[in-house]
Amino acid sequence: NIPIIPIDLNTINQQASKAVAEAIASKLAAKLGVNYHNLTPEQATEMLKNNPVPYRGEPAFFYNGAVFIVGDNVRPGILLHEFSHPLLQGIRKTNPKLFNSLYEQLVKTEEGLGIIAYIKKAYPELAVDSDLFKEEALAFAMQLKSMNKLENKVETEGFQSFITKLLASLKQLLR
């Protein structure tokens, strides 16, 4: 008699996804020269207690030039969002006109309006016209694009055009 071993495919898929995401995080951290850390929710709360944007249970955050993943929340979309922050800051610092233009293109899309509404609700302390708000919106756009790609979701033409311009700008920055 051969014993039957129960297999939980969801657990296997989650573990595989986590392993892939961790490999991606390590490569992104090395390529971008950005530190990457895991920490507990308690450590995140303590770290951000005096920050204008306190920790509110986010799965990850970018702070003081480093990416912090809270608990086991390492997933490709979250990583792309967090590792996009130093790149977006690079665009903002080297070409503020382009940074603002990219944001303006985003807000003209259905997806962009949804992202803006989400950020206003999730981060009420951020002024809508601030660079930090705009950076967050652009980072969420990158995350949305990755999720749409993974889930084969259709995007508006305007959002596709915006993403093409954003990716070209990031590529130019990395040259």
PDB file of C-alpha atoms in Angstrom:
ATOM      1  CA  ASN A   1       0.000   0.000   0.000  1.00  0.00           C
ATOM      2  CA  ILE A   2       1.315   3.407  -1.027  1.00  0.00           C
ATOM      3  CA  PRO A   3       0.377   6.175   1.411  1.00  0.00           C
ATOM      4  CA  ILE A   4      -1.520   9.085  -0.081  1.00  0.00           C
ATOM      5  CA  ILE A   5       0.152  12.384   0.634  1.00  0.00           C
ATOM      6  CA  PRO A   6      -2.145  15.398   0.429  1.00  0.00           C
ATOM      7  CA  ILE A   7      -0.783  18.146  -1.807  1.00  0.00           C
ATOM      8  CA  ASP A   8      -1.884  21.737  -1.390  1.00  0.00           C
ATOM      9  CA  LEU A   9      -1.305  23.376  -4.783  1.00  0.00           C
ATOM     10  CA  ASN A  10      -2.050  26.863  -3.414  1.00  0.00           C
ATOM     11  CA  THR A  11       0.760  26.505  -0.866  1.00  0.00           C
ATOM     12  CA  ILE A  12       3.154  25.204  -3.520  1.00  0.00           C
ATOM     13  CA  ASN A  13       2.270  28.094  -5.850  1.00  0.00           C
ATOM     14  CA  GLN A  14       2.682  30.658  -3.057  1.00  0.00           C
ATOM     15  CA  GLN A  15       6.084  29.237  -2.114  1.00  0.00           C
ATOM     16  CA  ALA A  16       7.226  29.228  -5.750  1.00  0.00           C
ATOM     17  CA  SER A  17       5.973  32.796  -6.231  1.00  0.00           C
ATOM     18  CA  LYS A  18       7.777  33.889  -3.066  1.00  0.00           C
ATOM     19  CA  ALA A  19      11.031  32.271  -4.212  1.00  0.00           C
ATOM     20  CA  VAL A  20      10.792  33.998  -7.606  1.00  0.00           C
ATOM     21  CA  ALA A  21       9.973  37.328  -5.950  1.00  0.00           C
ATOM     22  CA  GLU A  22      12.935  37.006  -3.568  1.00  0.00           C
ATOM     23  CA  ALA A  23      15.258  36.321  -6.512  1.00  0.00           C
ATOM     24  CA  ILE A  24      13.836  39.379  -8.309  1.00  0.00           C
ATOM     25  CA  ALA A  25      14.312  41.512  -5.186  1.00  0.00           C
ATOM     26  CA  SER A  26      17.943  40.463  -4.828  1.00  0.00           C
ATOM     27  CA  LYS A  27      18.687  41.243  -8.483  1.00  0.00           C
ATOM     28  CA  LEU A  28      16.883  44.596  -8.403  1.00  0.00           C
ATOM     29  CA  ALA A  29      18.638  45.596  -5.190  1.00  0.00           C
ATOM     30  CA  ALA A  30      22.035  44.758  -6.687  1.00  0.00           C
ATOM     31  CA  LYS A  31      21.357  46.446 -10.049  1.00  0.00           C
ATOM     32  CA  LEU A  32      19.932  49.631  -8.523  1.00  0.00           C
ATOM     33  CA  GLY A  33      22.287  49.822  -5.565  1.00  0.00           C
ATOM     34  CA  VAL A  34      19.298  49.883  -3.222  1.00  0.00           C
ATOM     35  CA  ASN A  35      19.256  48.066   0.100  1.00  0.00           C
ATOM     36  CA  TYR A  36      16.490  45.539   0.630  1.00  0.00           C
ATOM     37  CA  HIS A  37      15.317  44.315   4.059  1.00  0.00           C
ATOM     38  CA  ASN A  38      12.619  42.176   5.627  1.00  0.00           C
ATOM     39  CA  LEU A  39      11.092  43.267   8.891  1.00  0.00           C
ATOM     40  CA  THR A  40       8.133  42.601  11.152  1.00  0.00           C
ATOM     41  CA  PRO A  41       5.052  44.840  11.385  1.00  0.00           C
ATOM     42  CA  GLU A  42       6.239  45.913  14.838  1.00  0.00           C
ATOM     43  CA  GLN A  43       9.633  46.942  13.468  1.00  0.00           C
ATOM     44  CA  ALA A  44       7.943  48.841  10.627  1.00  0.00           C
ATOM     45  CA  THR A  45       5.713  50.688  13.114  1.00  0.00           C
ATOM     46  CA  GLU A  46       8.711  51.640  15.238  1.00  0.00           C
ATOM     47  CA  MET A  47      10.788  52.701  12.228  1.00  0.00           C
ATOM     48  CA  LEU A  48       8.095  55.011  10.841  1.00  0.00           C
ATOM     49  CA  LYS A  49       6.606  56.309  14.081  1.00  0.00           C
ATOM     50  CA  ASN A  50       8.021  59.828  13.541  1.00  0.00           C
ATOM     51  CA  ASN A  51       7.596  59.829   9.755  1.00  0.00           C
ATOM     52  CA  PRO A  52       4.923  62.077   8.177  1.00  0.00           C
ATOM     53  CA  VAL A  53       3.536  58.884   6.599  1.00  0.00           C
ATOM     54  CA  PRO A  54       3.290  56.349   9.441  1.00  0.00           C
ATOM     55  CA  TYR A  55       3.149  52.586   8.983  1.00  0.00           C
ATOM     56  CA  ARG A  56      -0.449  51.449   8.441  1.00  0.00           C
ATOM     57  CA  GLY A  57      -0.048  47.795   7.590  1.00  0.00           C
ATOM     58  CA  GLU A  58       1.350  48.200   4.075  1.00  0.00           C
ATOM     59  CA  PRO A  59       3.008  45.032   2.739  1.00  0.00           C
ATOM     60  CA  ALA A  60       6.153  47.016   1.878  1.00  0.00           C
ATOM     61  CA  PHE A  61       7.551  50.550   1.736  1.00  0.00           C
ATOM     62  CA  PHE A  62      10.487  52.599   0.474  1.00  0.00           C
ATOM     63  CA  TYR A  63      12.197  54.640   3.190  1.00  0.00           C
ATOM     64  CA  ASN A  64      15.580  56.376   3.465  1.00  0.00           C
ATOM     65  CA  GLY A  65      16.781  54.891   0.195  1.00  0.00           C
ATOM     66  CA  ALA A  66      15.916  51.279   1.044  1.00  0.00           C
ATOM     67  CA  VAL A  67      13.080  48.862   0.280  1.00  0.00           C
ATOM     68  CA  PHE A  68      11.445  47.209   3.281  1.00  0.00           C
ATOM     69  CA  ILE A  69       9.211  44.166   2.910  1.00  0.00           C
ATOM     70  CA  VAL A  70       6.996  43.483   5.909  1.00  0.00           C
ATOM     71  CA  GLY A  71       6.594  39.832   6.895  1.00  0.00           C
ATOM     72  CA  ASP A  72       6.026  37.379   4.043  1.00  0.00           C
ATOM     73  CA  ASN A  73       4.588  39.968   1.658  1.00  0.00           C
ATOM     74  CA  VAL A  74       7.248  39.565  -1.001  1.00  0.00           C
ATOM     75  CA  ARG A  75       5.369  39.484  -4.327  1.00  0.00           C
ATOM     76  CA  PRO A  76       6.416  40.666  -7.800  1.00  0.00           C
ATOM     77  CA  GLY A  77       3.907  43.543  -8.044  1.00  0.00           C
ATOM     78  CA  ILE A  78       4.862  44.906  -4.642  1.00  0.00           C
ATOM     79  CA  LEU A  79       8.559  44.632  -5.462  1.00  0.00           C
ATOM     80  CA  LEU A  80       8.129  46.475  -8.727  1.00  0.00           C
ATOM     81  CA  HIS A  81       6.246  49.235  -6.902  1.00  0.00           C
ATOM     82  CA  GLU A  82       8.860  49.672  -4.180  1.00  0.00           C
ATOM     83  CA  PHE A  83      11.923  49.367  -6.403  1.00  0.00           C
ATOM     84  CA  SER A  84      10.411  51.884  -8.824  1.00  0.00           C
ATOM     85  CA  HIS A  85      10.682  54.627  -6.168  1.00  0.00           C
ATOM     86  CA  PRO A  86      14.441  55.244  -6.546  1.00  0.00           C
ATOM     87  CA  LEU A  87      14.044  55.291 -10.338  1.00  0.00           C
ATOM     88  CA  LEU A  88      11.124  57.711 -10.185  1.00  0.00           C
ATOM     89  CA  GLN A  89      13.092  59.903  -7.783  1.00  0.00           C
ATOM     90  CA  GLY A  90      15.917  59.876 -10.317  1.00  0.00           C
ATOM     91  CA  ILE A  91      13.578  61.178 -13.024  1.00  0.00           C
ATOM     92  CA  ARG A  92      12.161  63.799 -10.649  1.00  0.00           C
ATOM     93  CA  LYS A  93      15.626  65.055  -9.687  1.00  0.00           C
ATOM     94  CA  THR A  94      17.215  65.002 -13.138  1.00  0.00           C
ATOM     95  CA  ASN A  95      14.192  66.058 -15.195  1.00  0.00           C
ATOM     96  CA  PRO A  96      11.334  67.570 -13.140  1.00  0.00           C
ATOM     97  CA  LYS A  97       9.517  68.626 -16.316  1.00  0.00           C
ATOM     98  CA  LEU A  98       9.414  65.007 -17.542  1.00  0.00           C
ATOM     99  CA  PHE A  99       8.374  63.774 -14.082  1.00  0.00           C
ATOM    100  CA  ASN A 100       5.413  66.176 -14.030  1.00  0.00           C
ATOM    101  CA  SER A 101       4.540  65.378 -17.641  1.00  0.00           C
ATOM    102  CA  LEU A 102       4.408  61.641 -16.865  1.00  0.00           C
ATOM    103  CA  TYR A 103       2.125  62.323 -13.905  1.00  0.00           C
ATOM    104  CA  GLU A 104      -0.149  64.509 -16.053  1.00  0.00           C
ATOM    105  CA  GLN A 105      -0.362  61.736 -18.653  1.00  0.00           C
ATOM    106  CA  LEU A 106      -1.286  59.223 -15.954  1.00  0.00           C
ATOM    107  CA  VAL A 107      -4.123  61.334 -14.530  1.00  0.00           C
ATOM    108  CA  LYS A 108      -5.699  61.562 -17.991  1.00  0.00           C
ATOM    109  CA  THR A 109      -6.368  57.794 -17.953  1.00  0.00           C
ATOM    110  CA  GLU A 110      -9.147  55.802 -16.293  1.00  0.00           C
ATOM    111  CA  GLU A 111      -6.538  53.748 -14.468  1.00  0.00           C
ATOM    112  CA  GLY A 112      -4.771  56.900 -13.325  1.00  0.00           C
ATOM    113  CA  LEU A 113      -7.972  58.354 -11.890  1.00  0.00           C
ATOM    114  CA  GLY A 114      -8.495  55.126  -9.947  1.00  0.00           C
ATOM    115  CA  ILE A 115      -4.932  55.252  -8.641  1.00  0.00           C
ATOM    116  CA  ILE A 116      -5.325  58.905  -7.596  1.00  0.00           C
ATOM    117  CA  ALA A 117      -8.565  58.138  -5.744  1.00  0.00           C
ATOM    118  CA  TYR A 118      -6.888  55.236  -3.949  1.00  0.00           C
ATOM    119  CA  ILE A 119      -3.864  57.311  -2.873  1.00  0.00           C
ATOM    120  CA  LYS A 120      -6.066  60.157  -1.614  1.00  0.00           C
ATOM    121  CA  LYS A 121      -7.890  57.668   0.604  1.00  0.00           C
ATOM    122  CA  ALA A 122      -4.875  55.601   1.694  1.00  0.00           C
ATOM    123  CA  TYR A 123      -2.508  58.540   2.287  1.00  0.00           C
ATOM    124  CA  PRO A 124      -4.598  61.556   3.306  1.00  0.00           C
ATOM    125  CA  GLU A 125      -1.498  63.299   4.693  1.00  0.00           C
ATOM    126  CA  LEU A 126       0.012  63.607   1.196  1.00  0.00           C
ATOM    127  CA  ALA A 127      -0.812  66.831  -0.627  1.00  0.00           C
ATOM    128  CA  VAL A 128      -2.185  65.962  -4.075  1.00  0.00           C
ATOM    129  CA  ASP A 129       0.166  68.391  -5.815  1.00  0.00           C
ATOM    130  CA  SER A 130       3.268  67.174  -3.922  1.00  0.00           C
ATOM    131  CA  ASP A 131       6.109  65.295  -5.575  1.00  0.00           C
ATOM    132  CA  LEU A 132       5.678  62.451  -3.082  1.00  0.00           C
ATOM    133  CA  PHE A 133       2.012  62.031  -4.104  1.00  0.00           C
ATOM    134  CA  LYS A 134       2.971  62.051  -7.783  1.00  0.00           C
ATOM    135  CA  GLU A 135       5.783  59.562  -7.194  1.00  0.00           C
ATOM    136  CA  GLU A 136       3.399  57.266  -5.346  1.00  0.00           C
ATOM    137  CA  ALA A 137       0.902  57.483  -8.217  1.00  0.00           C
ATOM    138  CA  LEU A 138       3.578  56.599 -10.771  1.00  0.00           C
ATOM    139  CA  ALA A 139       4.770  53.692  -8.599  1.00  0.00           C
ATOM    140  CA  PHE A 140       1.200  52.381  -8.298  1.00  0.00           C
ATOM    141  CA  ALA A 141       0.878  52.655 -12.085  1.00  0.00           C
ATOM    142  CA  MET A 142       3.920  50.387 -12.463  1.00  0.00           C
ATOM    143  CA  GLN A 143       2.421  47.945  -9.982  1.00  0.00           C
ATOM    144  CA  LEU A 144      -0.940  47.991 -11.776  1.00  0.00           C
ATOM    145  CA  LYS A 145       0.771  47.337 -15.108  1.00  0.00           C
ATOM    146  CA  SER A 146       2.575  44.301 -13.681  1.00  0.00           C
ATOM    147  CA  MET A 147      -0.637  42.928 -12.174  1.00  0.00           C
ATOM    148  CA  ASN A 148      -2.543  43.506 -15.419  1.00  0.00           C
ATOM    149  CA  LYS A 149       0.175  41.658 -17.326  1.00  0.00           C
ATOM    150  CA  LEU A 150       0.134  38.694 -14.921  1.00  0.00           C
ATOM    151  CA  GLU A 151      -3.669  38.499 -14.989  1.00  0.00           C
ATOM    152  CA  ASN A 152      -4.058  39.269 -18.726  1.00  0.00           C
ATOM    153  CA  LYS A 153      -6.287  42.272 -18.005  1.00  0.00           C
ATOM    154  CA  VAL A 154      -7.151  44.770 -20.703  1.00  0.00           C
ATOM    155  CA  GLU A 155      -5.952  48.353 -20.270  1.00  0.00           C
ATOM    156  CA  THR A 156      -7.105  51.558 -21.875  1.00  0.00           C
ATOM    157  CA  GLU A 157      -5.080  52.835 -24.820  1.00  0.00           C
ATOM    158  CA  GLY A 158      -4.172  55.927 -22.831  1.00  0.00           C
ATOM    159  CA  PHE A 159      -2.728  53.852 -19.995  1.00  0.00           C
ATOM    160  CA  GLN A 160      -0.772  51.677 -22.427  1.00  0.00           C
ATOM    161  CA  SER A 161       0.650  54.792 -24.076  1.00  0.00           C
ATOM    162  CA  PHE A 162       1.534  56.302 -20.690  1.00  0.00           C
ATOM    163  CA  ILE A 163       3.299  53.083 -19.580  1.00  0.00           C
ATOM    164  CA  THR A 164       5.290  52.992 -22.813  1.00  0.00           C
ATOM    165  CA  LYS A 165       6.502  56.551 -22.151  1.00  0.00           C
ATOM    166  CA  LEU A 166       7.234  55.828 -18.491  1.00  0.00           C
ATOM    167  CA  LEU A 167       9.261  52.707 -19.320  1.00  0.00           C
ATOM    168  CA  ALA A 168      11.178  54.568 -22.037  1.00  0.00           C
ATOM    169  CA  SER A 169      11.976  57.305 -19.508  1.00  0.00           C
ATOM    170  CA  LEU A 170      13.201  54.751 -16.967  1.00  0.00           C
ATOM    171  CA  LYS A 171      15.318  53.042 -19.607  1.00  0.00           C
ATOM    172  CA  GLN A 172      16.838  56.409 -20.560  1.00  0.00           C
ATOM    173  CA  LEU A 173      17.614  57.123 -16.903  1.00  0.00           C
ATOM    174  CA  LEU A 174      19.450  53.812 -16.548  1.00  0.00           C
ATOM    175  CA  ARG A 175      21.748  54.461 -19.535  1.00  0.00           C
TER     176      ARG A 175
END
